[in-house]
Amino acid sequence: MFPTDRPRRLRATPGLRRLVAETDVRPRHLVLPVFVAEGLDAPKPITSMPGVVQHTRDSLRKAAAEAAAAGVGGIMLFGVPARRDAVGSGATDPEGILNVALRDVRSEVGDALPVMADTCLDEFTDHGHCGVLDDHGGVDNDATLPIYGEMAVAQAAAGAHVVAPSGMMDGQVGVIRRALDEAGHRDTAILAYSAKYASAFYGPFREAVDSQLQGDRRTYQQDPGNAREAAREVALDLDEGADMVMVKPAMSYLDVLRRVADSADVPVAAYQVSGEYAMISTAVERGWLDRERTILESLTAIRRAGADVVLTYWAAEATAWLDR
Ligand code: PBG
């Protein structure tokens, strides 16, 4: 006989579909990651991320003002220094590129747009690792922690509302929380990259920050096959005082994201990384995927899997397609 249960009834018109939509993406959910490079005369395109640039200090100010006007949820700054050394001195120097750019952006947007800073040494070290090295060339967890603390304090002093430790050192959130509090930055929030995988999808980011890395980050970032371990990382970070937690990358880790979203009692972010951006961009360029539909579907899927906040290089652009 005929089916009596007809889910199609609720899909019949745009109005009905809108009425029953379970997931929405709004500009406020999106955070725009941006790169600012020291010593550039003009913005420099990143070949493997079409449409994304290394900003000058001036072009970054403009981009931040535009993002604020568009109503995005936040902006996340990454710095690309002109000089690097073994301990990443540019990260803690108040005159380092990331810290001066934070001051620029904060003076441009005030409190209208949450300003976030990547708290990690990989852009600043001459070996490209997220921490300092021990005598055997390994990444020294405990020697790195005080530098992260100092870096976070410099970022807070420069105006960051949120610091975002992404180096996957054990204990980093606790050390940063203590350092911020001792320096009087009690209101600076921590967005912890809690479940960050050793992913091939970060490939284009290496070009974006002129990364010096040889080898990989598998001694500190997570194995892509491990999901239970993500729950452990999140629990530790919450215990140490994380205000928000993140899963990264996003699209290949939606199950992990769901798991984290179901258990964490803080806002959960997901990072749609450079390789995800590059894949879709390239297919769109070739005419194989529809730009707007594909980007919005990817963002909707990340939200559906449980992300309150999505970091995406399309943040500013996508706002034009979204209801406020
Ligand atoms: C580390 C960091 C990385 C990314 C964000 N923060 C690189 C890495 O861990 O290798 C990748 C972001 C992207 O690929 O878009 N500071």
PDB file of N, CA and C in Angstrom, residues 79 81 83-94 96-99 120-133 143-144 147-148 150-151 154-155:
ATOM      1  N   GLY A  79      51.274  34.655  13.600  1.00  0.00           N
ATOM      2  CA  GLY A  79      52.361  35.537  13.190  1.00  0.00           C
ATOM      3  C   GLY A  79      53.420  34.794  12.400  1.00  0.00           C
ATOM      4  N   PRO A  81      57.257  35.510  11.642  1.00  0.00           N
ATOM      5  CA  PRO A  81      58.370  36.425  11.926  1.00  0.00           C
ATOM      6  C   PRO A  81      59.398  36.442  10.798  1.00  0.00           C
ATOM      7  N   ARG A  83      62.679  36.646  11.475  1.00  0.00           N
ATOM      8  CA  ARG A  83      63.816  35.858  11.969  1.00  0.00           C
ATOM      9  C   ARG A  83      63.332  34.853  12.996  1.00  0.00           C
ATOM     10  N   ARG A  84      64.001  33.704  12.997  1.00  0.00           N
ATOM     11  CA  ARG A  84      63.626  32.643  13.939  1.00  0.00           C
ATOM     12  C   ARG A  84      64.856  32.184  14.699  1.00  0.00           C
ATOM     13  N   ASP A  85      64.629  31.595  15.877  1.00  0.00           N
ATOM     14  CA  ASP A  85      65.757  31.009  16.607  1.00  0.00           C
ATOM     15  C   ASP A  85      65.297  29.746  17.324  1.00  0.00           C
ATOM     16  N   ALA A  86      66.224  29.134  18.061  1.00  0.00           N
ATOM     17  CA  ALA A  86      65.950  27.812  18.646  1.00  0.00           C
ATOM     18  C   ALA A  86      64.830  27.852  19.683  1.00  0.00           C
ATOM     19  N   VAL A  87      64.671  28.984  20.374  1.00  0.00           N
ATOM     20  CA  VAL A  87      63.674  29.040  21.446  1.00  0.00           C
ATOM     21  C   VAL A  87      62.439  29.871  21.071  1.00  0.00           C
ATOM     22  N   GLY A  88      62.409  30.372  19.853  1.00  0.00           N
ATOM     23  CA  GLY A  88      61.231  31.120  19.405  1.00  0.00           C
ATOM     24  C   GLY A  88      61.070  32.457  20.097  1.00  0.00           C
ATOM     25  N   SER A  89      62.172  33.209  20.218  1.00  0.00           N
ATOM     26  CA  SER A  89      62.150  34.474  20.973  1.00  0.00           C
ATOM     27  C   SER A  89      61.096  35.463  20.483  1.00  0.00           C
ATOM     28  N   GLY A  90      60.801  35.414  19.193  1.00  0.00           N
ATOM     29  CA  GLY A  90      59.824  36.360  18.638  1.00  0.00           C
ATOM     30  C   GLY A  90      58.439  36.190  19.225  1.00  0.00           C
ATOM     31  N   ALA A  91      58.181  35.030  19.830  1.00  0.00           N
ATOM     32  CA  ALA A  91      56.855  34.749  20.374  1.00  0.00           C
ATOM     33  C   ALA A  91      56.593  35.491  21.680  1.00  0.00           C
ATOM     34  N   THR A  92      57.661  35.673  22.462  1.00  0.00           N
ATOM     35  CA  THR A  92      57.496  36.280  23.777  1.00  0.00           C
ATOM     36  C   THR A  92      57.864  37.765  23.774  1.00  0.00           C
ATOM     37  N   ASP A  93      58.562  38.210  22.726  1.00  0.00           N
ATOM     38  CA  ASP A  93      58.971  39.612  22.593  1.00  0.00           C
ATOM     39  C   ASP A  93      57.736  40.490  22.363  1.00  0.00           C
ATOM     40  N   PRO A  94      57.511  41.476  23.220  1.00  0.00           N
ATOM     41  CA  PRO A  94      56.341  42.352  23.011  1.00  0.00           C
ATOM     42  C   PRO A  94      56.371  43.038  21.650  1.00  0.00           C
ATOM     43  N   GLY A  96      57.488  41.456  18.975  1.00  0.00           N
ATOM     44  CA  GLY A  96      57.378  40.395  17.966  1.00  0.00           C
ATOM     45  C   GLY A  96      56.143  40.636  17.100  1.00  0.00           C
ATOM     46  N   ILE A  97      56.152  40.094  15.877  1.00  0.00           N
ATOM     47  CA  ILE A  97      55.112  40.426  14.894  1.00  0.00           C
ATOM     48  C   ILE A  97      53.698  40.083  15.378  1.00  0.00           C
ATOM     49  N   LEU A  98      53.569  38.940  16.047  1.00  0.00           N
ATOM     50  CA  LEU A  98      52.220  38.563  16.491  1.00  0.00           C
ATOM     51  C   LEU A  98      51.713  39.537  17.559  1.00  0.00           C
ATOM     52  N   ASN A  99      52.597  39.931  18.452  1.00  0.00           N
ATOM     53  CA  ASN A  99      52.166  40.814  19.537  1.00  0.00           C
ATOM     54  C   ASN A  99      51.865  42.231  19.046  1.00  0.00           C
ATOM     55  N   CYS A 120      51.656  29.240  20.329  1.00  0.00           N
ATOM     56  CA  CYS A 120      52.473  28.085  19.936  1.00  0.00           C
ATOM     57  C   CYS A 120      53.780  28.602  19.361  1.00  0.00           C
ATOM     58  N   LEU A 121      54.829  27.783  19.470  1.00  0.00           N
ATOM     59  CA  LEU A 121      56.152  28.273  19.055  1.00  0.00           C
ATOM     60  C   LEU A 121      56.526  27.933  17.616  1.00  0.00           C
ATOM     61  N   ASP A 122      55.735  27.119  16.932  1.00  0.00           N
ATOM     62  CA  ASP A 122      56.235  26.569  15.652  1.00  0.00           C
ATOM     63  C   ASP A 122      56.540  27.628  14.603  1.00  0.00           C
ATOM     64  N   GLU A 123      55.814  28.739  14.605  1.00  0.00           N
ATOM     65  CA  GLU A 123      56.114  29.780  13.627  1.00  0.00           C
ATOM     66  C   GLU A 123      57.398  30.528  13.980  1.00  0.00           C
ATOM     67  N   PHE A 124      57.819  30.412  15.233  1.00  0.00           N
ATOM     68  CA  PHE A 124      58.906  31.260  15.729  1.00  0.00           C
ATOM     69  C   PHE A 124      60.239  30.526  15.908  1.00  0.00           C
ATOM     70  N   THR A 125      60.201  29.190  15.816  1.00  0.00           N
ATOM     71  CA  THR A 125      61.454  28.437  16.014  1.00  0.00           C
ATOM     72  C   THR A 125      62.105  28.137  14.665  1.00  0.00           C
ATOM     73  N   ASP A 126      63.444  28.069  14.671  1.00  0.00           N
ATOM     74  CA  ASP A 126      64.161  27.812  13.414  1.00  0.00           C
ATOM     75  C   ASP A 126      64.091  26.343  13.008  1.00  0.00           C
ATOM     76  N   HIS A 127      63.657  25.476  13.944  1.00  0.00           N
ATOM     77  CA  HIS A 127      63.457  24.057  13.608  1.00  0.00           C
ATOM     78  C   HIS A 127      61.992  23.749  13.318  1.00  0.00           C
ATOM     79  N   GLY A 128      61.118  24.702  13.591  1.00  0.00           N
ATOM     80  CA  GLY A 128      59.709  24.539  13.218  1.00  0.00           C
ATOM     81  C   GLY A 128      58.871  23.700  14.161  1.00  0.00           C
ATOM     82  N   HIS A 129      59.443  23.229  15.277  1.00  0.00           N
ATOM     83  CA  HIS A 129      58.632  22.456  16.219  1.00  0.00           C
ATOM     84  C   HIS A 129      57.866  23.393  17.159  1.00  0.00           C
ATOM     85  N   CYS A 130      56.828  22.813  17.766  1.00  0.00           N
ATOM     86  CA  CYS A 130      55.942  23.605  18.626  1.00  0.00           C
ATOM     87  C   CYS A 130      56.530  23.883  20.001  1.00  0.00           C
ATOM     88  N   GLY A 131      57.685  23.281  20.277  1.00  0.00           N
ATOM     89  CA  GLY A 131      58.329  23.522  21.557  1.00  0.00           C
ATOM     90  C   GLY A 131      59.835  23.587  21.371  1.00  0.00           C
ATOM     91  N   VAL A 132      60.547  23.772  22.477  1.00  0.00           N
ATOM     92  CA  VAL A 132      62.013  23.784  22.392  1.00  0.00           C
ATOM     93  C   VAL A 132      62.526  22.338  22.400  1.00  0.00           C
ATOM     94  N   LEU A 133      63.745  22.146  21.921  1.00  0.00           N
ATOM     95  CA  LEU A 133      64.278  20.791  21.771  1.00  0.00           C
ATOM     96  C   LEU A 133      65.212  20.430  22.924  1.00  0.00           C
ATOM     97  N   ALA A 143      60.309  21.985  29.409  1.00  0.00           N
ATOM     98  CA  ALA A 143      61.085  23.207  29.154  1.00  0.00           C
ATOM     99  C   ALA A 143      60.276  24.181  28.297  1.00  0.00           C
ATOM    100  N   THR A 144      59.293  23.667  27.578  1.00  0.00           N
ATOM    101  CA  THR A 144      58.468  24.513  26.710  1.00  0.00           C
ATOM    102  C   THR A 144      57.396  25.265  27.506  1.00  0.00           C
ATOM    103  N   ILE A 147      57.715  28.917  28.583  1.00  0.00           N
ATOM    104  CA  ILE A 147      57.740  29.824  27.418  1.00  0.00           C
ATOM    105  C   ILE A 147      56.307  30.077  26.948  1.00  0.00           C
ATOM    106  N   TYR A 148      55.483  29.032  26.959  1.00  0.00           N
ATOM    107  CA  TYR A 148      54.063  29.224  26.615  1.00  0.00           C
ATOM    108  C   TYR A 148      53.402  30.208  27.592  1.00  0.00           C
ATOM    109  N   GLU A 150      54.807  32.608  29.241  1.00  0.00           N
ATOM    110  CA  GLU A 150      55.298  33.953  28.947  1.00  0.00           C
ATOM    111  C   GLU A 150      54.659  34.483  27.648  1.00  0.00           C
ATOM    112  N   MET A 151      54.514  33.600  26.681  1.00  0.00           N
ATOM    113  CA  MET A 151      53.916  33.991  25.398  1.00  0.00           C
ATOM    114  C   MET A 151      52.463  34.418  25.592  1.00  0.00           C
ATOM    115  N   ALA A 154      52.292  37.813  27.144  1.00  0.00           N
ATOM    116  CA  ALA A 154      52.589  38.857  26.150  1.00  0.00           C
ATOM    117  C   ALA A 154      51.380  39.095  25.239  1.00  0.00           C
ATOM    118  N   GLN A 155      50.693  38.029  24.888  1.00  0.00           N
ATOM    119  CA  GLN A 155      49.516  38.158  24.011  1.00  0.00           C
ATOM    120  C   GLN A 155      48.368  38.857  24.733  1.00  0.00           C
TER     121      GLN A 155
END
